[in-house]
Amino acid sequence: MKKQAYNPYLPSWEYIPDGEPYVFGDRIYVYGSHDRFRGNAYCLNDYVCWSAPVDDLGDWRYEGVIYPKVSDPLNKDGSMCLYAPDVTVGPDGRYYLYYVLDKVSIISVAVCEEPAGRYEFYGYVHYADGTRLGERKGDEPQFDPGVLTEGDTTYLYTGFCGVGDRSRSGPMVTVLGPDMLTIVEEPIFIAPSEPFSEGSSFIEHEFFEAPSIRKRGDTYYFIYSSIVMHELCYATSKSPTKGFVYGGVVSSNCDMHIHSYKPARKPMYYGSNNHGSIIEIKGQWYIFYHRHTDGTNFSRQGCAELIKFREDGSIIQPEMTSCGLNGGPLAGKGEYPAYLACNLFCKDEEIYTPLEVCGWTAGSLK
């Protein structure tokens, strides 16, 4: 008998936010940051990987540590954290892990022969003259890499743009050659940051962080976290490097905008930053995201929901649930742990995770 799939989809003790899901062979693998229970900062642990059979999404397997933080030559003492990574398969069939360390603004790359083996440091993304991306005069800082490889070409999406920061122009895409490191087309901005969004389709949902890229049919979906933080939004284009138009919200980790069971502007969880992407698994599409636990920003757990597309390719925002990968409701019998609750009914209702969350009186499984 197959196991039921829950949200969060990993064990209660595991904290993998910023999830980037991929199907390799007959398994789905999730790569992400690695938070610590009751940690005092984001991403304190080494990179690990979890996987599950595509036909049994409740049966997750711990693949172990795939990349310790001390593996990067710039971080031999382990003083820097590994921020949100992404993985792609290169033209040579190897698996490439792109990431940033928390105190530098360049992109590091590691490589492995298999999806969840031990990755080895490979190099830094650089221009043809060897200058590292992010260190040339005029470069904007690199952050949150998302990658997509087509043939010999890899598209690298990066960026972080706070509200009101006029030094950041928006998310950028940089085109890499077959060695997965060397820039063959310099960074191009594909959407505006908040100070420069007037007249664009991105008003009120401007890019903040968490760029991710997927392709469905002939359409590229650029997934990102907007300036309101709790949202994952998307923009679409027929090109990977230009023409992106805002599409809507894919997910909110406090269920904002959902008006099927509540007013659209009523938060049903304590939200905060969000990061994830969409993936097709056996003909069904899902959004992977994270939600915040233990009343803190720093202990985030991965969740997933089934998503539906309209005929025009737009996405219908799903509700947060306790059973996103389950293919239906949880069995109405037995006992379930409280951490599966997708709604918190609290004395103090807030959109964002406060410094302290207390007084919540009930949970909701749906």
Short mmCIF file of C-alpha atoms in Angstrom, two decimals:
data_model
loop_
_atom_site.label_atom_id
_atom_site.label_comp_id
_atom_site.label_asym_id
_atom_site.label_seq_id
_atom_site.Cartn_x
_atom_site.Cartn_y
_atom_site.Cartn_z
CA MET A 1 0.00 0.00 0.00
CA LYS A 2 1.37 3.41 -0.96
CA LYS A 3 2.01 5.95 1.75
CA GLN A 4 -0.15 9.03 2.03
CA ALA A 5 1.59 12.25 1.03
CA TYR A 6 1.41 15.18 3.42
CA ASN A 7 2.37 18.83 3.64
CA PRO A 8 5.08 19.39 4.65
CA TYR A 9 6.08 16.45 2.46
CA LEU A 10 9.31 15.63 4.34
CA PRO A 11 9.58 14.38 7.96
CA SER A 12 8.74 16.79 10.76
CA TRP A 13 12.40 17.18 11.70
CA GLU A 14 13.58 18.24 8.24
CA TYR A 15 13.73 21.84 7.01
CA ILE A 16 14.33 22.18 3.25
CA PRO A 17 13.08 25.54 1.93
CA ASP A 18 13.65 27.09 -1.52
CA GLY A 19 12.77 23.77 -3.14
CA GLU A 20 13.73 23.15 -6.77
CA PRO A 21 12.06 19.89 -7.89
CA TYR A 22 13.24 17.82 -10.87
CA VAL A 23 12.30 14.45 -12.32
CA PHE A 24 15.36 12.40 -13.23
CA GLY A 25 14.54 8.89 -14.40
CA ASP A 26 11.71 7.46 -12.32
CA ARG A 27 12.28 9.63 -9.25
CA ILE A 28 11.65 13.23 -8.26
CA TYR A 29 14.52 14.99 -6.53
CA VAL A 30 14.23 18.17 -4.47
CA TYR A 31 17.18 20.51 -4.01
CA GLY A 32 17.03 23.45 -1.66
CA SER A 33 18.59 25.35 1.18
CA HIS A 34 18.84 23.64 4.55
CA ASP A 35 17.48 25.40 7.61
CA ARG A 36 18.00 24.36 11.21
CA PHE A 37 15.28 23.78 13.80
CA ARG A 38 15.11 26.92 15.92
CA GLY A 39 18.06 28.36 14.04
CA ASN A 40 18.92 32.05 14.33
CA ALA A 41 19.58 32.59 10.60
CA TYR A 42 18.65 31.17 7.22
CA CYS A 43 20.39 28.18 5.61
CA LEU A 44 22.73 27.12 8.41
CA ASN A 45 23.21 23.50 7.32
CA ASP A 46 24.91 21.69 4.43
CA TYR A 47 23.03 20.85 1.23
CA VAL A 48 21.16 17.57 1.37
CA CYS A 49 18.82 15.93 -1.13
CA TRP A 50 15.57 14.00 -0.83
CA SER A 51 13.85 11.95 -3.53
CA ALA A 52 10.69 9.93 -4.08
CA PRO A 53 9.36 7.57 -6.78
CA VAL A 54 7.22 9.45 -9.30
CA ASP A 55 4.42 6.95 -8.69
CA ASP A 56 4.55 7.15 -4.87
CA LEU A 57 4.94 10.77 -3.77
CA GLY A 58 4.55 9.94 -0.09
CA ASP A 59 7.65 7.71 0.01
CA TRP A 60 10.50 10.19 0.43
CA ARG A 61 14.07 8.94 0.81
CA TYR A 62 16.93 10.84 2.41
CA GLU A 63 19.84 10.89 -0.04
CA GLY A 64 22.30 12.35 2.46
CA VAL A 65 24.61 15.34 2.35
CA ILE A 66 25.39 16.15 -1.28
CA TYR A 67 27.58 19.21 -0.69
CA PRO A 68 29.13 20.43 2.59
CA LYS A 69 29.49 24.20 2.96
CA VAL A 70 33.27 23.88 3.41
CA SER A 71 33.63 22.47 -0.13
CA ASP A 72 33.83 25.94 -1.67
CA PRO A 73 37.41 27.33 -1.71
CA LEU A 74 36.05 30.65 -0.40
CA ASN A 75 34.47 28.96 2.61
CA LYS A 76 37.02 26.55 3.99
CA ASP A 77 36.24 27.61 7.55
CA GLY A 78 32.48 27.14 7.04
CA SER A 79 31.69 30.68 8.21
CA MET A 80 29.41 31.41 5.25
CA CYS A 81 26.00 29.85 4.62
CA LEU A 82 24.88 28.08 1.47
CA TYR A 83 21.92 29.99 0.05
CA ALA A 84 19.23 28.71 -2.35
CA PRO A 85 20.71 26.47 -5.11
CA ASP A 86 19.50 25.05 -8.40
CA VAL A 87 20.54 22.04 -10.48
CA THR A 88 20.68 21.35 -14.20
CA VAL A 89 21.98 18.58 -16.44
CA GLY A 90 24.84 19.76 -18.66
CA PRO A 91 25.46 18.73 -22.27
CA ASP A 92 27.95 16.15 -20.95
CA GLY A 93 25.18 14.42 -18.93
CA ARG A 94 26.60 15.47 -15.58
CA TYR A 95 24.63 17.30 -12.89
CA TYR A 96 25.62 20.88 -12.09
CA LEU A 97 24.76 22.61 -8.81
CA TYR A 98 24.66 26.44 -8.88
CA TYR A 99 24.67 28.38 -5.61
CA VAL A 100 25.79 31.50 -3.76
CA LEU A 101 27.46 31.93 -0.40
CA ASP A 102 25.83 34.48 1.87
CA LYS A 103 28.66 37.03 2.01
CA VAL A 104 29.80 37.16 -1.62
CA SER A 105 27.93 38.11 -4.79
CA ILE A 106 29.31 35.58 -7.27
CA ILE A 107 27.95 32.26 -8.52
CA SER A 108 29.68 29.02 -7.52
CA VAL A 109 29.21 25.72 -9.34
CA ALA A 110 29.67 22.10 -8.23
CA VAL A 111 29.32 18.94 -10.34
CA CYS A 112 28.36 15.30 -9.88
CA GLU A 113 27.92 12.21 -12.04
CA GLU A 114 24.51 11.44 -10.53
CA PRO A 115 21.54 13.47 -9.21
CA ALA A 116 22.15 12.89 -5.52
CA GLY A 117 25.77 11.88 -5.23
CA ARG A 118 28.57 13.86 -3.61
CA TYR A 119 29.02 17.07 -5.60
CA GLU A 120 32.54 18.43 -6.07
CA PHE A 121 33.46 22.09 -6.46
CA TYR A 122 33.82 22.94 -10.16
CA GLY A 123 34.38 26.68 -10.49
CA TYR A 124 32.85 30.15 -10.62
CA VAL A 125 30.71 31.64 -13.38
CA HIS A 126 32.96 34.06 -15.27
CA TYR A 127 33.38 36.21 -18.34
CA ALA A 128 35.65 35.11 -21.19
CA ASP A 129 38.56 37.05 -19.66
CA GLY A 130 38.19 35.15 -16.37
CA THR A 131 36.53 37.94 -14.36
CA ARG A 132 33.87 36.44 -12.14
CA LEU A 133 30.27 37.43 -12.75
CA GLY A 134 29.35 39.95 -10.05
CA GLU A 135 32.86 41.38 -9.73
CA ARG A 136 33.23 43.34 -12.96
CA LYS A 137 32.62 47.08 -12.77
CA GLY A 138 28.93 47.71 -13.41
CA ASP A 139 27.83 44.18 -12.48
CA GLU A 140 24.89 43.89 -10.12
CA PRO A 141 25.25 41.43 -7.23
CA GLN A 142 24.40 37.81 -7.98
CA PHE A 143 21.86 35.96 -5.86
CA ASP A 144 19.52 32.94 -5.96
CA PRO A 145 20.62 31.23 -9.18
CA GLY A 146 18.02 29.42 -11.29
CA VAL A 147 19.23 27.44 -14.31
CA LEU A 148 17.86 25.87 -17.48
CA THR A 149 19.97 23.98 -20.03
CA GLU A 150 18.91 23.52 -23.64
CA GLY A 151 21.45 21.75 -25.82
CA ASP A 152 24.86 23.35 -25.28
CA THR A 153 23.37 26.52 -23.79
CA THR A 154 22.58 27.20 -20.14
CA TYR A 155 20.43 30.13 -19.06
CA LEU A 156 21.33 31.46 -15.61
CA TYR A 157 18.73 33.62 -13.84
CA THR A 158 19.78 35.64 -10.81
CA GLY A 159 18.87 38.66 -8.73
CA PHE A 160 17.68 40.27 -5.51
CA CYS A 161 15.83 43.61 -5.52
CA GLY A 162 14.52 45.20 -2.34
CA VAL A 163 11.75 47.77 -2.40
CA GLY A 164 13.11 51.24 -3.13
CA ASP A 165 16.64 50.04 -3.96
CA ARG A 166 17.51 51.94 -7.14
CA SER A 167 20.89 50.21 -7.38
CA ARG A 168 19.16 46.96 -8.39
CA SER A 169 17.51 46.93 -11.83
CA GLY A 170 15.70 43.59 -11.68
CA PRO A 171 16.22 39.88 -12.33
CA MET A 172 18.77 39.10 -15.02
CA VAL A 173 19.55 36.19 -17.33
CA THR A 174 23.11 35.34 -18.32
CA VAL A 175 23.86 32.82 -21.07
CA LEU A 176 26.59 30.26 -20.45
CA GLY A 177 28.48 28.07 -22.89
CA PRO A 178 28.89 24.26 -22.84
CA ASP A 179 31.53 24.34 -20.09
CA MET A 180 28.72 25.57 -17.76
CA LEU A 181 30.91 28.40 -16.45
CA THR A 182 31.90 30.77 -19.26
CA ILE A 183 29.56 33.62 -20.21
CA VAL A 184 28.71 33.80 -23.91
CA GLU A 185 25.94 36.42 -23.59
CA GLU A 186 26.19 39.05 -20.87
CA PRO A 187 23.42 39.68 -18.30
CA ILE A 188 20.11 41.03 -19.61
CA PHE A 189 17.35 42.28 -17.31
CA ILE A 190 14.06 40.50 -17.96
CA ALA A 191 11.73 42.27 -15.52
CA PRO A 192 11.86 45.52 -13.55
CA SER A 193 12.62 46.01 -9.89
CA GLU A 194 10.10 48.02 -7.87
CA PRO A 195 11.58 51.51 -8.47
CA PHE A 196 11.54 50.99 -12.24
CA SER A 197 8.23 49.16 -12.76
CA GLU A 198 5.98 52.06 -13.75
CA GLY A 199 4.16 51.24 -16.97
CA SER A 200 5.03 47.53 -16.79
CA SER A 201 2.81 44.50 -16.17
CA PHE A 202 4.58 43.83 -12.85
CA ILE A 203 3.07 46.66 -10.76
CA GLU A 204 2.45 45.54 -7.13
CA HIS A 205 4.08 42.17 -7.88
CA GLU A 206 7.59 43.31 -8.74
CA PHE A 207 10.54 40.94 -8.48
CA PHE A 208 12.12 40.51 -5.05
CA GLU A 209 14.15 37.27 -5.16
CA ALA A 210 14.00 33.50 -5.86
CA PRO A 211 14.22 33.33 -9.68
CA SER A 212 13.41 29.92 -11.15
CA ILE A 213 12.73 28.88 -14.73
CA ARG A 214 10.69 26.07 -16.30
CA LYS A 215 9.44 25.33 -19.80
CA ARG A 216 5.96 24.02 -20.61
CA GLY A 217 5.36 23.38 -24.27
CA ASP A 218 6.78 26.39 -26.10
CA THR A 219 6.39 28.75 -23.13
CA TYR A 220 8.97 29.70 -20.53
CA TYR A 221 7.64 30.25 -17.01
CA PHE A 222 9.75 32.55 -14.87
CA ILE A 223 8.84 31.84 -11.23
CA TYR A 224 9.88 34.36 -8.58
CA SER A 225 9.10 35.78 -5.16
CA SER A 226 7.50 39.21 -5.36
CA ILE A 227 8.05 42.25 -3.15
CA VAL A 228 5.18 41.13 -0.89
CA MET A 229 7.33 38.08 -0.04
CA HIS A 230 4.64 35.48 0.72
CA GLU A 231 3.82 35.11 -2.99
CA LEU A 232 5.38 33.06 -5.71
CA CYS A 233 4.47 34.77 -8.98
CA TYR A 234 5.13 33.91 -12.60
CA ALA A 235 5.81 35.67 -15.88
CA THR A 236 5.78 34.03 -19.30
CA SER A 237 7.56 34.42 -22.62
CA LYS A 238 8.24 32.46 -25.80
CA SER A 239 11.92 33.35 -25.37
CA PRO A 240 14.19 32.51 -22.41
CA THR A 241 15.90 35.91 -22.54
CA LYS A 242 13.25 38.54 -23.34
CA GLY A 243 9.58 39.42 -23.58
CA PHE A 244 8.42 38.25 -20.13
CA VAL A 245 4.94 39.42 -19.14
CA TYR A 246 3.52 39.12 -15.63
CA GLY A 247 1.03 36.26 -15.36
CA GLY A 248 -0.20 36.02 -11.78
CA VAL A 249 0.34 34.38 -8.40
CA VAL A 250 1.16 30.66 -8.29
CA SER A 251 1.14 30.30 -4.52
CA SER A 252 0.93 32.27 -1.29
CA ASN A 253 2.22 30.79 1.94
CA CYS A 254 -0.50 32.56 3.92
CA ASP A 255 -3.23 31.78 1.34
CA MET A 256 -3.78 35.39 0.38
CA HIS A 257 -5.84 36.02 -2.80
CA ILE A 258 -7.79 32.77 -2.26
CA HIS A 259 -11.49 33.63 -1.89
CA SER A 260 -13.19 30.22 -2.22
CA TYR A 261 -13.51 29.63 1.53
CA LYS A 262 -12.65 33.04 3.00
CA PRO A 263 -12.26 36.70 2.01
CA ALA A 264 -9.37 37.05 -0.45
CA ARG A 265 -7.39 39.40 1.82
CA LYS A 266 -7.72 37.26 4.95
CA PRO A 267 -4.43 35.46 5.82
CA MET A 268 -4.80 31.87 7.00
CA TYR A 269 -1.20 31.27 8.08
CA TYR A 270 1.77 33.36 9.15
CA GLY A 271 3.49 34.04 5.83
CA SER A 272 6.90 35.37 4.94
CA ASN A 273 9.52 34.82 2.25
CA ASN A 274 8.76 32.18 -0.36
CA HIS A 275 10.81 30.29 -2.94
CA GLY A 276 10.08 27.33 -5.19
CA SER A 277 9.08 26.23 -8.66
CA ILE A 278 6.70 24.21 -10.79
CA ILE A 279 7.24 20.66 -12.05
CA GLU A 280 5.35 18.09 -14.09
CA ILE A 281 5.10 14.62 -12.53
CA LYS A 282 3.34 11.91 -14.56
CA GLY A 283 1.16 14.41 -16.42
CA GLN A 284 0.23 16.51 -13.35
CA TRP A 285 1.80 19.86 -12.53
CA TYR A 286 2.69 20.97 -9.00
CA ILE A 287 4.04 24.07 -7.30
CA PHE A 288 6.72 23.45 -4.66
CA TYR A 289 7.02 26.23 -2.07
CA HIS A 290 7.80 26.57 1.63
CA ARG A 291 6.04 27.74 4.74
CA HIS A 292 7.36 29.01 8.04
CA THR A 293 7.19 27.05 11.30
CA ASP A 294 7.83 27.47 15.01
CA GLY A 295 7.03 31.19 14.91
CA THR A 296 10.27 32.08 13.14
CA ASN A 297 11.51 32.95 9.66
CA PHE A 298 14.44 30.59 10.03
CA SER A 299 12.83 27.12 10.20
CA ARG A 300 11.09 26.66 6.86
CA GLN A 301 9.60 23.44 5.50
CA GLY A 302 8.80 22.42 1.95
CA CYS A 303 5.22 21.99 0.76
CA ALA A 304 3.64 21.29 -2.64
CA GLU A 305 0.23 21.74 -4.25
CA LEU A 306 -1.40 20.50 -7.43
CA ILE A 307 -1.86 23.30 -9.97
CA LYS A 308 -4.09 23.62 -13.01
CA PHE A 309 -3.54 25.60 -16.19
CA ARG A 310 -6.21 27.42 -18.14
CA GLU A 311 -6.32 27.01 -21.92
CA ASP A 312 -4.31 30.21 -22.36
CA GLY A 313 -1.50 28.85 -20.18
CA SER A 314 -2.30 30.92 -17.11
CA ILE A 315 -2.15 29.21 -13.71
CA ILE A 316 -5.02 28.93 -11.23
CA GLN A 317 -3.65 29.68 -7.77
CA PRO A 318 -4.27 26.67 -5.49
CA GLU A 319 -5.19 26.73 -1.82
CA MET A 320 -2.64 25.68 0.77
CA THR A 321 -3.52 22.15 1.90
CA SER A 322 -2.25 19.36 4.11
CA CYS A 323 -2.23 16.85 1.26
CA GLY A 324 -0.77 18.53 -1.83
CA LEU A 325 1.02 15.52 -3.36
CA ASN A 326 -1.55 12.98 -2.18
CA GLY A 327 -3.83 13.02 -5.20
CA GLY A 328 -6.84 13.64 -2.97
CA PRO A 329 -7.88 14.24 0.66
CA LEU A 330 -6.18 12.47 3.53
CA ALA A 331 -8.01 9.42 4.85
CA GLY A 332 -10.71 10.44 7.32
CA LYS A 333 -9.59 8.10 10.08
CA GLY A 334 -6.88 7.79 12.68
CA GLU A 335 -4.74 10.59 14.08
CA TYR A 336 -2.56 13.16 12.33
CA PRO A 337 0.26 15.25 13.84
CA ALA A 338 -0.52 18.93 14.37
CA TYR A 339 2.38 20.13 12.20
CA LEU A 340 0.37 19.15 9.10
CA ALA A 341 -2.11 21.96 9.79
CA CYS A 342 -2.27 24.30 6.80
CA ASN A 343 -4.37 27.00 8.51
CA LEU A 344 -3.72 28.62 11.87
CA PHE A 345 -6.62 30.32 13.61
CA CYS A 346 -4.91 32.75 15.93
CA LYS A 347 -5.70 35.38 18.50
CA ASP A 348 -3.51 37.81 16.55
CA GLU A 349 -4.13 37.64 12.81
CA GLU A 350 -1.15 38.71 10.70
CA ILE A 351 -0.02 38.29 7.11
CA TYR A 352 3.64 37.95 8.13
CA THR A 353 5.41 35.85 10.69
CA PRO A 354 5.85 38.06 13.78
CA LEU A 355 8.86 37.88 16.05
CA GLU A 356 6.82 35.58 18.24
CA VAL A 357 3.72 33.58 17.36
CA CYS A 358 1.59 32.52 20.28
CA GLY A 359 -2.00 32.00 21.15
CA TRP A 360 -2.95 29.91 18.13
CA THR A 361 -6.01 27.95 19.07
CA ALA A 362 -6.64 25.44 16.32
CA GLY A 363 -5.32 23.99 13.14
CA SER A 364 -6.93 22.87 9.94
CA LEU A 365 -6.34 19.83 7.78
CA LYS A 366 -7.80 19.95 4.28
#
